[in-house]
Short mmCIF file of C-alpha atoms and ligand atoms in Angstrom, two decimals:
data_model
loop_
_atom_site.label_atom_id
_atom_site.label_comp_id
_atom_site.label_asym_id
_atom_site.label_seq_id
_atom_site.Cartn_x
_atom_site.Cartn_y
_atom_site.Cartn_z
CA UNK A 1 0.00 0.00 0.00
CA UNK A 2 1.23 3.44 -0.90
CA UNK A 3 0.18 7.02 -0.22
CA UNK A 4 -1.18 8.93 -3.21
CA UNK A 5 0.90 11.90 -2.02
CA UNK A 6 3.99 10.12 -3.36
CA UNK A 7 3.15 11.15 -6.93
CA UNK A 8 3.83 14.59 -8.33
CA UNK A 9 1.42 15.91 -10.97
CA UNK A 10 3.12 14.31 -13.96
CA UNK A 11 3.65 11.03 -12.13
CA UNK A 12 -0.04 10.90 -11.15
CA UNK A 13 -1.02 11.22 -14.80
CA UNK A 14 1.46 8.51 -15.76
CA UNK A 15 0.05 6.27 -13.06
CA UNK A 16 -3.44 6.75 -14.52
CA UNK A 17 -2.21 5.89 -18.01
CA UNK A 18 -0.43 2.78 -16.73
CA UNK A 19 -3.74 1.62 -15.30
CA UNK A 20 -5.30 2.02 -18.72
CA UNK A 21 -7.18 5.16 -17.72
CA UNK A 22 -7.17 8.57 -19.30
CA UNK A 23 -4.45 10.96 -18.20
CA UNK A 24 -7.23 13.22 -17.00
CA UNK A 25 -8.04 10.82 -14.19
CA UNK A 26 -4.63 11.56 -12.72
CA UNK A 27 -5.52 15.23 -12.89
CA UNK A 28 -8.81 14.57 -11.08
CA UNK A 29 -7.12 12.63 -8.28
CA UNK A 30 -4.61 15.46 -7.87
CA UNK A 31 -7.46 17.96 -7.53
CA UNK A 32 -9.10 15.85 -4.83
CA UNK A 33 -5.85 15.62 -2.91
CA UNK A 34 -4.74 19.24 -3.10
CA UNK A 35 -7.76 21.42 -3.87
CA UNK A 36 -10.52 19.64 -2.00
CA UNK A 37 -8.02 18.03 0.36
CA UNK A 38 -9.97 14.85 1.05
CA UNK A 39 -8.40 12.21 3.26
CA UNK A 40 -10.17 9.15 1.83
CA UNK A 41 -10.44 7.73 -1.66
CA UNK A 42 -14.17 7.20 -1.03
CA UNK A 43 -14.58 10.98 -0.94
CA UNK A 44 -13.37 11.32 -4.54
CA UNK A 45 -16.96 11.40 -5.68
CA UNK A 46 -16.53 12.11 -9.38
CA UNK A 47 -14.54 8.90 -9.83
CA UNK A 48 -16.63 5.82 -10.54
CA UNK A 49 -17.14 3.33 -7.75
CA UNK A 50 -15.08 0.84 -9.71
CA UNK A 51 -12.16 3.25 -10.05
CA UNK A 52 -12.26 4.05 -6.36
CA UNK A 53 -12.27 0.35 -5.46
CA UNK A 54 -9.28 -0.27 -7.73
CA UNK A 55 -7.39 2.64 -6.22
CA UNK A 56 -8.15 1.47 -2.70
CA UNK A 57 -6.51 -1.88 -3.41
CA UNK A 58 -3.14 -0.16 -3.81
CA UNK A 59 -3.36 3.26 -2.26
CA UNK A 60 -4.43 5.32 0.68
CA UNK A 61 -4.33 9.11 1.09
CA UNK A 62 -2.42 10.24 4.17
CA UNK A 63 0.32 8.30 5.94
CA UNK A 64 0.00 10.55 9.02
CA UNK A 65 -1.85 10.11 12.27
CA UNK A 66 -2.06 13.02 14.66
CA UNK A 67 -0.65 12.16 18.08
CA UNK A 68 -0.60 15.56 19.72
CA UNK A 69 -1.24 19.17 18.84
CA UNK A 70 -0.02 22.13 20.88
CA UNK A 71 -1.27 25.65 20.25
CA UNK A 72 0.68 28.66 21.49
CA UNK A 73 -0.75 32.03 22.49
CA UNK A 74 0.94 33.62 19.48
CA UNK A 75 -0.83 31.23 17.10
CA UNK A 76 2.10 28.86 16.62
CA UNK A 77 0.88 25.28 16.33
CA UNK A 78 3.01 22.26 16.82
CA UNK A 79 1.90 18.87 15.48
CA UNK A 80 3.26 15.47 16.44
CA UNK A 81 2.43 12.77 13.89
CA UNK A 82 3.05 9.06 13.74
CA UNK A 83 3.85 7.40 10.41
CA UNK A 84 2.85 3.98 9.09
CA UNK A 85 5.81 2.30 10.82
CA UNK A 86 5.15 4.10 14.12
CA UNK A 87 7.94 6.67 13.66
CA UNK A 88 7.21 10.07 15.18
CA UNK A 89 7.72 13.38 13.38
CA UNK A 90 6.89 17.04 14.03
CA UNK A 91 5.62 19.92 11.96
CA UNK A 92 5.25 23.50 13.12
CA UNK A 93 2.91 26.22 11.90
CA UNK A 94 3.89 29.85 12.45
CA UNK A 95 2.16 33.13 11.67
CA UNK A 96 4.19 36.07 10.41
CA UNK A 97 3.29 39.56 9.17
CA UNK A 98 4.09 38.38 5.66
CA UNK A 99 2.08 35.16 5.79
CA UNK A 100 1.52 31.71 7.21
CA UNK A 101 4.42 29.32 7.30
CA UNK A 102 4.95 25.63 7.96
CA UNK A 103 8.22 24.04 9.03
CA UNK A 104 8.46 20.46 7.77
CA UNK A 105 10.47 17.43 8.85
CA UNK A 106 12.46 15.50 6.24
CA UNK A 107 13.97 12.59 8.20
CA UNK A 108 13.15 10.50 11.26
CA UNK A 109 15.97 11.67 13.52
CA UNK A 110 19.12 13.18 12.03
CA UNK A 111 22.73 12.06 11.59
CA UNK A 112 24.36 15.47 11.31
CA UNK A 113 25.04 15.57 15.04
CA UNK A 114 25.16 19.35 15.54
CA UNK A 115 26.18 19.94 19.14
CA UNK A 116 23.33 22.32 19.99
CA UNK A 117 20.40 20.66 18.22
CA UNK A 118 17.63 18.52 19.72
CA UNK A 119 17.10 16.61 16.48
CA UNK A 120 20.50 15.01 16.64
CA UNK A 121 19.80 13.48 20.03
CA UNK A 122 18.42 10.48 18.18
CA UNK A 123 20.21 9.04 15.15
CA UNK A 124 18.50 8.98 11.81
CA UNK A 125 16.17 6.02 11.54
CA UNK A 126 15.24 6.65 7.95
CA UNK A 127 14.53 9.23 5.31
CA UNK A 128 10.97 10.44 4.87
CA UNK A 129 9.41 9.77 1.49
CA UNK A 130 8.26 12.77 -0.50
CA UNK A 131 4.65 11.79 0.24
CA UNK A 132 5.31 11.87 3.98
CA UNK A 133 6.65 15.40 3.65
CA UNK A 134 3.78 16.50 1.39
CA UNK A 135 1.32 14.99 3.89
CA UNK A 136 2.53 17.36 6.63
CA UNK A 137 1.73 20.39 4.50
CA UNK A 138 -1.69 19.13 3.43
CA UNK A 139 -2.62 18.16 6.99
CA UNK A 140 -1.75 21.57 8.36
CA UNK A 141 -3.44 23.37 5.47
CA UNK A 142 -6.58 21.32 6.10
CA UNK A 143 -6.41 22.25 9.78
CA UNK A 144 -6.28 25.91 8.70
CA UNK A 145 -9.09 25.58 6.16
CA UNK A 146 -11.83 26.13 8.72
CA UNK A 147 -10.31 29.52 9.57
CA UNK A 148 -9.88 30.26 5.89
CA UNK A 149 -6.16 30.67 6.36
CA UNK A 150 -3.82 29.66 3.60
CA UNK A 151 -0.29 28.40 3.99
CA UNK A 152 1.81 30.80 1.97
CA UNK A 153 5.33 29.79 3.00
CA UNK A 154 7.26 26.60 3.66
CA UNK A 155 10.56 26.24 5.46
CA UNK A 156 12.36 22.93 5.17
CA UNK A 157 13.91 23.36 8.62
CA UNK A 158 12.35 20.65 10.74
CA UNK A 159 14.16 17.54 11.93
CA UNK A 160 16.55 16.12 9.36
CA UNK A 161 19.02 17.27 6.77
CA UNK A 162 17.15 17.86 3.50
CA UNK A 163 20.33 17.46 1.43
CA UNK A 164 20.84 14.03 3.00
CA UNK A 165 17.46 13.09 1.44
CA UNK A 166 17.78 15.05 -1.75
CA UNK A 167 15.58 13.25 -4.28
CA UNK A 168 12.59 12.86 -1.99
CA UNK A 169 12.82 16.50 -0.92
CA UNK A 170 13.00 17.68 -4.54
CA UNK A 171 9.94 15.62 -5.42
CA UNK A 172 8.09 17.01 -2.41
CA UNK A 173 8.90 20.54 -3.57
CA UNK A 174 7.50 19.82 -7.03
CA UNK A 175 4.13 18.78 -5.64
CA UNK A 176 3.61 21.58 -3.15
CA UNK A 177 4.85 24.16 -5.62
CA UNK A 178 2.81 22.90 -8.59
CA UNK A 179 -0.04 25.21 -9.49
CA UNK A 180 -2.37 22.22 -9.65
CA UNK A 181 -1.04 21.11 -6.26
CA UNK A 182 -0.91 23.48 -3.32
CA UNK A 183 0.52 26.23 -5.49
CA UNK A 184 2.93 27.59 -2.89
CA UNK A 185 5.32 29.88 -4.73
CA UNK A 186 8.94 28.75 -5.03
CA UNK A 187 10.10 32.13 -3.77
CA UNK A 188 8.13 31.42 -0.61
CA UNK A 189 9.86 28.12 0.00
CA UNK A 190 13.21 27.89 1.82
CA UNK A 191 15.42 24.83 2.02
CA UNK A 192 17.95 24.89 4.84
CA UNK A 193 21.12 22.82 4.87
CA UNK A 194 24.00 22.41 7.31
CA UNK A 195 26.30 22.45 4.28
CA UNK A 196 26.30 19.19 2.33
CA UNK A 197 28.52 20.63 -0.37
CA UNK A 198 27.96 18.19 -3.29
CA UNK A 199 24.20 18.65 -3.00
CA UNK A 200 24.61 22.45 -3.02
CA UNK A 201 26.16 22.03 -6.48
CA UNK A 202 23.28 19.77 -7.54
CA UNK A 203 20.74 22.24 -6.19
CA UNK A 204 22.48 25.13 -7.95
CA UNK A 205 22.22 23.31 -11.26
CA UNK A 206 18.46 22.78 -10.89
CA UNK A 207 17.95 26.53 -11.45
CA UNK A 208 14.83 26.70 -9.34
CA UNK A 209 13.44 29.73 -7.55
CA UNK A 210 13.47 28.13 -4.11
CA UNK A 211 15.45 29.96 -1.45
CA UNK A 212 18.53 28.40 0.03
CA UNK A 213 19.54 28.89 3.66
CA UNK A 214 22.84 27.76 5.09
CA UNK A 215 23.25 26.90 8.76
CA UNK A 216 26.57 28.56 9.42
CA UNK A 217 26.66 29.10 13.20
CA UNK A 218 30.43 29.69 13.33
CA UNK A 219 32.77 31.91 11.32
CA UNK A 220 35.93 29.81 11.52
CA UNK A 221 36.74 26.14 10.90
CA UNK A 222 37.94 25.35 14.37
CA UNK A 223 34.74 26.44 16.07
CA UNK A 224 32.47 25.19 13.31
CA UNK A 225 34.01 21.73 13.44
CA UNK A 226 33.32 21.64 17.18
CA UNK A 227 29.69 22.63 16.74
CA UNK A 228 28.89 20.93 13.44
CA UNK A 229 30.56 17.63 12.46
CA UNK A 230 29.70 18.27 8.78
CA UNK A 231 32.52 20.81 8.83
CA UNK A 232 35.05 17.95 9.06
CA UNK A 233 33.78 16.68 5.72
CA UNK A 234 33.44 20.08 4.01
CA UNK A 235 35.43 23.04 5.27
CA UNK A 236 34.20 26.63 5.26
CA UNK A 237 36.32 27.28 2.20
CA UNK A 238 34.67 24.43 0.30
CA UNK A 239 31.27 25.61 1.49
CA UNK A 240 31.90 29.18 0.35
CA UNK A 241 33.15 28.00 -3.02
CA UNK A 242 29.94 25.99 -3.50
CA UNK A 243 27.88 29.03 -2.55
CA UNK A 244 29.74 31.23 -5.02
CA UNK A 245 28.92 28.62 -7.66
CA UNK A 246 25.26 28.69 -6.56
CA UNK A 247 25.32 32.47 -6.92
CA UNK A 248 26.82 32.30 -10.38
CA UNK A 249 24.05 29.93 -11.50
CA UNK A 250 21.13 31.54 -9.68
CA UNK A 251 20.16 35.10 -9.16
CA UNK A 252 18.85 34.44 -5.66
CA UNK A 253 19.84 35.88 -2.32
CA UNK A 254 21.18 33.40 0.21
CA UNK A 255 20.46 33.32 3.91
CA UNK A 256 23.05 32.43 6.52
CA UNK A 257 21.60 31.19 9.79
CA UNK A 258 23.65 31.98 12.86
CA UNK A 259 22.45 30.85 16.29
CA UNK A 260 23.91 33.08 18.98
CA UNK A 261 25.34 30.81 21.67
CA UNK A 262 26.41 32.69 24.77
CA UNK A 263 30.16 32.80 25.18
CA UNK A 264 30.70 30.48 22.22
CA UNK A 265 30.22 32.30 18.92
CA UNK A 266 29.00 35.73 20.06
CA UNK A 267 32.29 37.62 20.59
CA UNK A 268 33.55 40.65 18.69
CA UNK A 269 36.24 38.55 17.01
CA UNK A 270 33.41 36.45 15.57
CA UNK A 271 31.74 39.55 14.16
CA UNK A 272 34.96 40.38 12.33
CA UNK A 273 35.45 36.85 11.03
CA UNK A 274 31.84 36.57 9.96
CA UNK A 275 31.97 39.85 8.07
CA UNK A 276 35.12 38.76 6.24
CA UNK A 277 33.65 35.34 5.43
CA UNK A 278 30.43 36.55 3.83
CA UNK A 279 31.91 39.60 2.10
CA UNK A 280 31.04 39.70 -1.57
CA UNK A 281 28.22 37.19 -1.30
CA UNK A 282 24.67 38.31 -2.01
CA UNK A 283 23.30 37.21 1.31
CA UNK A 284 22.03 38.26 4.66
CA UNK A 285 22.69 36.80 8.08
CA UNK A 286 19.76 35.71 10.20
CA UNK A 287 20.74 35.85 13.86
CA UNK A 288 18.78 33.24 15.79
CA UNK A 289 18.05 33.24 19.51
CA UNK A 290 18.94 29.78 20.76
CA UNK A 291 16.11 27.56 21.98
CA UNK A 292 17.75 25.89 24.93
CA UNK A 293 17.86 22.10 24.72
CA UNK A 294 18.22 20.65 28.24
CA UNK A 295 20.59 17.89 27.17
CA UNK A 296 23.16 20.20 25.56
CA UNK A 297 23.99 22.89 28.10
CA UNK A 298 24.35 25.80 25.68
CA UNK A 299 22.78 29.11 26.60
CA UNK A 300 21.18 31.75 24.46
CA UNK A 301 22.33 35.35 24.51
CA UNK A 302 19.83 37.89 25.80
CA UNK A 303 18.01 40.15 23.38
CA UNK A 304 20.32 43.03 24.36
CA UNK A 305 23.39 40.93 23.66
CA UNK A 306 21.97 39.88 20.34
CA UNK A 307 21.46 43.57 19.51
CA UNK A 308 25.12 44.31 20.27
CA UNK A 309 26.21 41.57 17.86
CA UNK A 310 23.68 42.78 15.29
CA UNK A 311 24.85 46.40 15.48
CA UNK A 312 28.50 45.43 15.19
CA UNK A 313 27.77 43.27 12.17
CA UNK A 314 25.71 46.00 10.50
CA UNK A 315 28.59 48.44 11.06
CA UNK A 316 30.78 46.08 9.09
CA UNK A 317 28.32 46.34 6.22
CA UNK A 318 26.71 42.91 6.65
CA UNK A 319 22.97 42.87 6.26
CA UNK A 320 21.37 40.96 9.08
CA UNK A 321 18.13 40.34 10.94
CA UNK A 322 17.27 38.90 14.33
CA UNK A 323 14.77 36.07 14.18
CA UNK A 324 11.70 36.59 16.31
CA UNK A 325 10.93 33.74 18.66
CA UNK A 326 7.70 31.84 18.21
CA UNK A 327 5.81 29.45 20.42
CA UNK A 328 7.92 30.16 23.50
CA UNK A 329 5.17 28.67 25.69
CA UNK A 330 5.11 25.30 23.89
CA UNK A 331 7.82 22.75 23.06
CA UNK A 332 9.05 24.95 20.28
CA UNK A 333 12.65 24.01 19.61
CA UNK A 334 13.37 21.68 16.76
CA UNK A 335 12.56 18.13 17.70
CA UNK A 336 11.65 18.84 21.31
CA UNK A 337 8.11 17.54 21.20
CA UNK A 338 9.24 14.29 19.62
CA UNK A 339 12.06 13.85 22.12
CA UNK A 340 9.65 14.42 24.97
CA UNK A 341 7.39 11.65 23.68
CA UNK A 342 10.27 9.27 23.15
CA UNK A 343 11.45 9.85 26.71
CA UNK A 344 7.98 9.43 28.15
CA UNK A 345 7.42 6.20 26.32
CA UNK A 346 11.02 5.01 26.63
CA UNK A 347 10.99 3.82 23.06
CA UNK A 348 13.12 4.82 20.13
CA UNK A 349 10.86 5.71 17.28
N1 SAH B 401 19.54 20.21 8.75
C1 SAH B 401 19.11 21.46 8.23
C2 SAH B 401 17.67 21.83 8.52
C3 SAH B 401 17.14 21.52 9.88
S1 SAH B 401 17.74 22.52 11.22
C4 SAH B 401 20.04 22.57 8.67
O1 SAH B 401 20.96 22.28 9.42
O2 SAH B 401 19.89 23.68 8.21
C5 SAH B 401 17.05 24.11 10.93
C6 SAH B 401 17.75 25.24 11.64
O3 SAH B 401 17.48 25.24 13.03
C7 SAH B 401 19.25 25.15 11.50
O4 SAH B 401 19.80 26.42 11.23
C8 SAH B 401 19.64 24.64 12.86
O5 SAH B 401 20.99 24.88 13.10
C9 SAH B 401 18.69 25.41 13.74
N2 SAH B 401 18.56 24.90 15.10
C10 SAH B 401 18.78 23.65 15.55
N3 SAH B 401 18.58 23.57 16.87
C11 SAH B 401 18.23 24.79 17.29
C12 SAH B 401 17.90 25.35 18.57
N4 SAH B 401 17.86 24.59 19.66
N5 SAH B 401 17.60 26.67 18.62
C13 SAH B 401 17.59 27.42 17.50
N6 SAH B 401 17.88 26.96 16.27
C14 SAH B 401 18.20 25.66 16.17
#
């Protein structure tokens, strides 16, 4: 059995043709999934009973089951889902001035092992399929339908390293971006990577309009290697070279994410190094208040300290922003809700 969300628009039409149906039937199924957002094949009422029965033999709609939903005072919603094999994943909905955004998970656990991140507390169990990533977006959109809110933005920043699951993530993007799918504009979709250099080259060559964000978090190799093991495989120099290639192929502005960890990467010497590192790249730096993860022992800087870093960086001519915190009253940090459940149930899912 397979989820119908696994097929992008073209693939759905091919599937219909393979079954001896008209291509148009693939189109109809796609409409039911993404426009009407039904969760059962029985609800696809303009397909004949026979067609529906045939589909049901091989397919179902959503692979997700809601386990828990937390709603914050600021409108942030956090969803914990279980998958067909019992794995647990999280998705987060956030409201901004510019629109409504969902943060999706791409892997069950993560192998990147960043020292500050909750997701890395459990090793990767497996990649998500594209359908499992699509399902998160449709579920949350459906949850918003009753309030007539529309998801306008997607950030691929949940648990997992999207460039360690490249093909499935690219297929997911096709479906949610397709104007017969959810129609979320590519310029409103951001893929965030810790710096898997070969995939940055692949991504650059796709020439899409999706935004690329790079989790930088340290401005020199010594510190970055301590915080992010990926830096042992690909140094800052290799990363920057890949980003210059990306720039030469795409006329898109990059984002550098930089979590401010108190006493670790927030000193004036880091401002200087950071400014030198990103000079000449069409990018801005997003300074992120750290969501403390109990197990790791890092501390966030205060807002005032973040402002000092911000001002110093601006003075050096680097464009930057400070990310506003969301959902402070719920388990908001990446992977925290899932970890909590795993601990409570003492199982590794
Ligand atoms: N693996 C990808 C995407 C998932 S992490 C990546 O590394 O970019 C998404 C972002 O959240 C990354 O910038 C990551 O470093 C950051 N992050 C992880 N844990 C965090 C925490 N506790 N507080 C704030 N940001 C965190």
